[in-house]
Amino acid sequence: QKEVEQDPGPLSVPEGAIVSLNCTYSNSAFQYFMWYRQYSRKGPELLMYTYSSGNKEDGRFTAQVDKSSKYISLFIRDSQPSDSATYLCAMSAILGNEKLTFGTGTRLTIIP
Amino acid sequence: DGGITQSPKYLFRKEGQNVTLSCEQNLNHDAMYWYRQDPGQGLRLIYYSQIVNDFQKGDIAEGYSVSREKKESFPLTVTSAQKNPTAFYLCASSIIGFGAGDPDTQYFGPGTRLTVL
């Protein structure tokens, strides 16, 4: 079993819909959680960073962490065609450890 | 304009040849990383370095080598010993501990797509 599981999709939704992207993990030591967005043939760019459990909001994006369930989510409100990309979750256990464990990524398409 | 640059963007190699991928950052980050990305497999760590003249193997280091002679530079050599080198290679950097930005977050370059002919 992989340490981090992420549904690879592809996921297609109409423009304006709310998108929910998820990852589950098995290592209870993970405390730092990140979401990256990767456009085709580009490097990933950091979208959101959260520490421990709770929610964090940034514009149309909300990151949610539930450590008791070992489950993290990224919600995108009012989705736009420019949100079409692959979304990668990543997590680490120790501050300063710098070793991230990545999910395989979910490919998202927003249909105009 | 701060960031991470990788060159070349596309690279073609004949079987049996060594090739070197360049990665440079001007973010003053201490740590640098090399990942390989294959379809359906996510990012896999090849090597990482937290300080000049020191580096550690990641999960898939066999067939690769690195050097860290300068803080800004972390070149990756794909040797002929790497049996399946065709992939998208990503370089990243991060701060260590507390400082500007969120700790443990890595910032990525645009990638190099290597194809073995």
Coordinates of C-alpha atoms in Angstrom, one line a residue:
Chain A
Q1 CA 0.0 0.0 0.0
K2 CA 1.3 3.4 -0.9
E3 CA 1.8 6.0 1.9
V4 CA -0.3 8.5 0.0
E5 CA -3.3 7.5 -2.2
Q6 CA -4.8 9.9 -4.7
D7 CA -7.5 9.1 -7.3
P8 CA -5.8 9.8 -10.7
G9 CA -9.0 10.7 -12.4
P10 CA -9.5 12.1 -15.0
L11 CA -12.2 14.3 -13.5
S12 CA -14.3 16.5 -15.7
V13 CA -16.7 19.1 -14.4
P14 CA -18.6 22.0 -15.9
E15 CA -17.4 25.5 -15.5
G16 CA -18.7 27.1 -12.2
A17 CA -19.0 23.8 -10.4
I18 CA -17.4 23.1 -7.0
V19 CA -14.5 20.6 -7.3
S20 CA -13.4 18.3 -4.6
L21 CA -10.0 16.7 -4.7
N22 CA -8.8 14.2 -2.1
C23 CA -5.9 12.3 -0.7
T24 CA -5.7 9.6 1.9
Y25 CA -2.5 8.6 3.8
S26 CA -1.4 5.9 6.1
N27 CA 1.5 7.6 8.0
S28 CA 0.1 9.2 11.1
A29 CA 3.3 11.1 11.6
F30 CA 2.5 13.4 8.6
Q31 CA 1.8 16.9 9.9
Y32 CA 2.4 19.3 7.0
F33 CA 0.2 19.1 3.9
M34 CA 0.5 20.8 0.6
W35 CA -1.4 21.0 -2.7
Y36 CA 0.4 21.7 -5.9
R37 CA -1.0 22.5 -9.3
Q38 CA 0.8 21.3 -12.5
Y39 CA -0.1 22.4 -15.9
S40 CA 0.8 20.1 -18.8
R41 CA 4.5 19.9 -19.4
K42 CA 5.3 22.4 -16.6
G43 CA 6.7 22.1 -13.1
P44 CA 4.3 21.9 -10.2
E45 CA 3.4 25.2 -8.4
L46 CA 2.5 25.5 -4.8
L47 CA -1.2 26.3 -4.2
M48 CA -1.9 25.7 -0.5
Y49 CA 0.0 24.8 2.6
T50 CA -1.6 23.7 5.9
Y51 CA -0.3 22.5 9.2
S52 CA -2.1 19.8 11.2
S53 CA -5.9 19.6 11.1
G54 CA -8.3 22.3 10.1
N55 CA -9.2 24.5 7.1
K56 CA -7.3 27.1 5.2
E57 CA -8.9 29.3 2.6
D58 CA -7.3 31.3 -0.2
G59 CA -9.6 32.9 -2.7
R60 CA -11.6 30.2 -4.5
F61 CA -9.4 27.4 -2.9
T62 CA -10.0 25.8 0.4
A63 CA -7.7 23.1 1.9
Q64 CA -9.0 20.8 4.6
V65 CA -7.1 18.4 6.8
D66 CA -8.7 15.7 8.9
K67 CA -5.9 13.9 10.7
S68 CA -8.2 11.6 12.6
S69 CA -9.4 10.1 9.3
K70 CA -6.0 10.6 7.6
Y71 CA -7.8 12.5 4.8
I72 CA -7.1 15.8 3.1
S73 CA -9.1 17.7 0.6
L74 CA -8.8 20.6 -1.8
F75 CA -12.0 22.4 -2.8
I76 CA -12.2 24.7 -5.8
R77 CA -15.3 27.0 -5.9
D78 CA -16.6 28.6 -9.1
S79 CA -14.2 26.5 -11.2
Q80 CA -12.7 28.1 -14.3
P81 CA -11.3 26.5 -17.4
S82 CA -7.9 27.9 -16.3
D83 CA -8.1 25.5 -13.3
S84 CA -7.7 22.6 -15.7
A85 CA -4.5 20.9 -14.6
T86 CA -3.1 18.0 -12.5
Y87 CA -3.4 18.5 -8.8
L88 CA -0.8 16.8 -6.5
C89 CA -1.0 16.5 -2.8
A90 CA 2.2 16.3 -0.8
M91 CA 3.0 15.8 2.9
S92 CA 5.8 15.6 5.3
A93 CA 6.3 14.4 8.9
I94 CA 9.0 16.5 10.4
L95 CA 9.6 20.2 10.1
G96 CA 13.0 20.7 8.5
N97 CA 13.0 17.2 7.2
E98 CA 12.3 18.5 3.6
K99 CA 11.4 15.1 2.4
L100 CA 7.9 15.2 0.9
T101 CA 5.8 12.3 -0.1
F102 CA 3.6 13.0 -3.1
G103 CA 0.3 11.6 -4.3
T104 CA 0.2 10.5 -7.9
G105 CA -1.9 13.5 -8.9
T106 CA -5.5 14.0 -10.1
R107 CA -6.1 15.2 -13.6
L108 CA -8.9 17.8 -13.7
T109 CA -10.7 19.3 -16.7
I110 CA -13.1 22.2 -16.4
I111 CA -15.5 22.2 -19.3
P112 CA -16.6 25.7 -20.6
Chain B
D1 CA 13.3 37.8 -10.9
G2 CA 13.8 34.9 -8.4
G3 CA 13.2 31.3 -9.4
I4 CA 14.5 28.0 -10.5
T5 CA 15.7 27.4 -14.0
Q6 CA 16.3 24.0 -15.7
S7 CA 18.0 23.4 -19.0
P8 CA 17.5 22.1 -21.5
K9 CA 13.7 21.9 -21.8
Y10 CA 14.0 18.9 -24.1
L11 CA 16.9 16.5 -24.3
F12 CA 17.5 13.5 -26.5
R13 CA 20.1 10.8 -25.7
K14 CA 21.3 7.8 -27.4
E15 CA 21.5 4.6 -25.4
G16 CA 24.8 4.2 -23.6
Q17 CA 25.4 8.0 -23.3
N18 CA 25.6 10.0 -20.1
V19 CA 23.8 13.3 -20.0
T20 CA 23.7 16.1 -17.5
L21 CA 20.6 18.2 -16.6
S22 CA 21.2 21.6 -15.3
C23 CA 19.3 23.2 -12.3
E24 CA 20.0 26.7 -11.0
Q25 CA 18.2 28.7 -8.3
N26 CA 18.5 32.3 -7.1
L27 CA 16.1 32.0 -4.2
N28 CA 19.0 31.5 -1.7
H29 CA 17.4 28.2 -0.7
D30 CA 19.6 25.7 1.2
A31 CA 18.0 22.5 0.0
M32 CA 17.7 21.2 -3.6
Y33 CA 16.0 18.1 -5.0
W34 CA 15.7 16.1 -8.1
Y35 CA 12.6 14.2 -9.0
R36 CA 11.5 12.0 -11.8
Q37 CA 7.9 12.0 -13.0
D38 CA 6.4 9.2 -15.0
P39 CA 2.7 8.9 -16.0
G40 CA 0.6 7.4 -13.2
Q41 CA 3.5 7.3 -10.7
G42 CA 3.7 10.8 -9.4
L43 CA 7.0 12.3 -8.3
R44 CA 9.8 10.0 -7.1
L45 CA 12.8 11.5 -5.3
I46 CA 16.2 10.8 -6.9
Y47 CA 18.6 12.8 -4.9
Y48 CA 18.5 15.7 -2.5
S49 CA 21.1 18.1 -0.9
Q50 CA 20.7 20.2 2.2
I51 CA 24.1 21.9 2.1
V52 CA 27.0 22.5 -0.3
N53 CA 29.2 19.5 -0.9
D54 CA 26.7 17.1 0.7
F55 CA 23.8 15.1 -0.8
Q56 CA 21.7 12.0 -0.1
K57 CA 20.1 9.3 -2.1
G58 CA 16.4 9.4 -2.6
D59 CA 14.1 6.5 -3.4
I60 CA 15.4 5.8 -6.9
A61 CA 19.1 6.9 -7.0
E62 CA 20.5 4.0 -9.0
G63 CA 21.8 5.1 -12.4
Y64 CA 22.0 8.8 -11.4
S65 CA 24.7 11.0 -9.9
V66 CA 24.7 14.6 -8.6
S67 CA 27.1 17.3 -7.3
R68 CA 26.6 20.3 -5.2
E69 CA 29.6 22.5 -5.5
K70 CA 27.7 25.8 -5.2
K71 CA 24.5 26.7 -3.3
E72 CA 22.8 27.8 -6.4
S73 CA 23.5 24.8 -8.6
F74 CA 22.5 21.1 -8.4
P75 CA 23.2 19.3 -11.7
L76 CA 21.9 15.7 -12.3
T77 CA 23.8 13.2 -14.5
V78 CA 21.8 10.4 -16.0
T79 CA 24.3 7.7 -16.6
S80 CA 24.2 4.8 -19.0
A81 CA 23.5 2.5 -16.0
Q82 CA 19.9 4.0 -15.8
K83 CA 17.9 1.4 -17.6
N84 CA 14.8 3.4 -18.3
P85 CA 15.8 7.0 -18.3
T86 CA 13.0 8.4 -20.5
A87 CA 11.0 10.7 -18.2
F88 CA 10.2 14.2 -17.1
Y89 CA 12.8 15.4 -14.6
L90 CA 12.0 18.1 -12.1
C91 CA 14.3 20.1 -9.9
A92 CA 13.1 21.8 -6.7
S93 CA 14.4 23.8 -3.8
S94 CA 13.3 24.8 -0.3
I95 CA 14.4 26.6 2.8
I96 CA 15.4 24.6 5.8
G97 CA 13.7 25.3 9.1
F98 CA 12.0 28.6 9.7
G99 CA 12.6 31.6 7.5
A100 CA 10.9 33.4 4.6
G101 CA 8.0 31.3 3.3
D102 CA 6.4 28.2 4.7
P103 CA 8.9 25.5 5.8
D104 CA 9.0 22.3 4.0
T105 CA 7.4 23.7 0.9
Q106 CA 9.3 23.0 -2.3
Y107 CA 9.4 25.3 -5.3
F108 CA 9.8 23.6 -8.7
G109 CA 11.6 24.4 -11.9
P110 CA 9.9 24.0 -15.3
G111 CA 11.3 20.5 -15.9
T112 CA 13.4 18.8 -18.5
R113 CA 11.9 16.1 -20.7
L114 CA 14.5 13.4 -21.5
T115 CA 14.0 10.9 -24.3
V116 CA 16.3 8.0 -25.0
L117 CA 16.4 7.2 -28.7

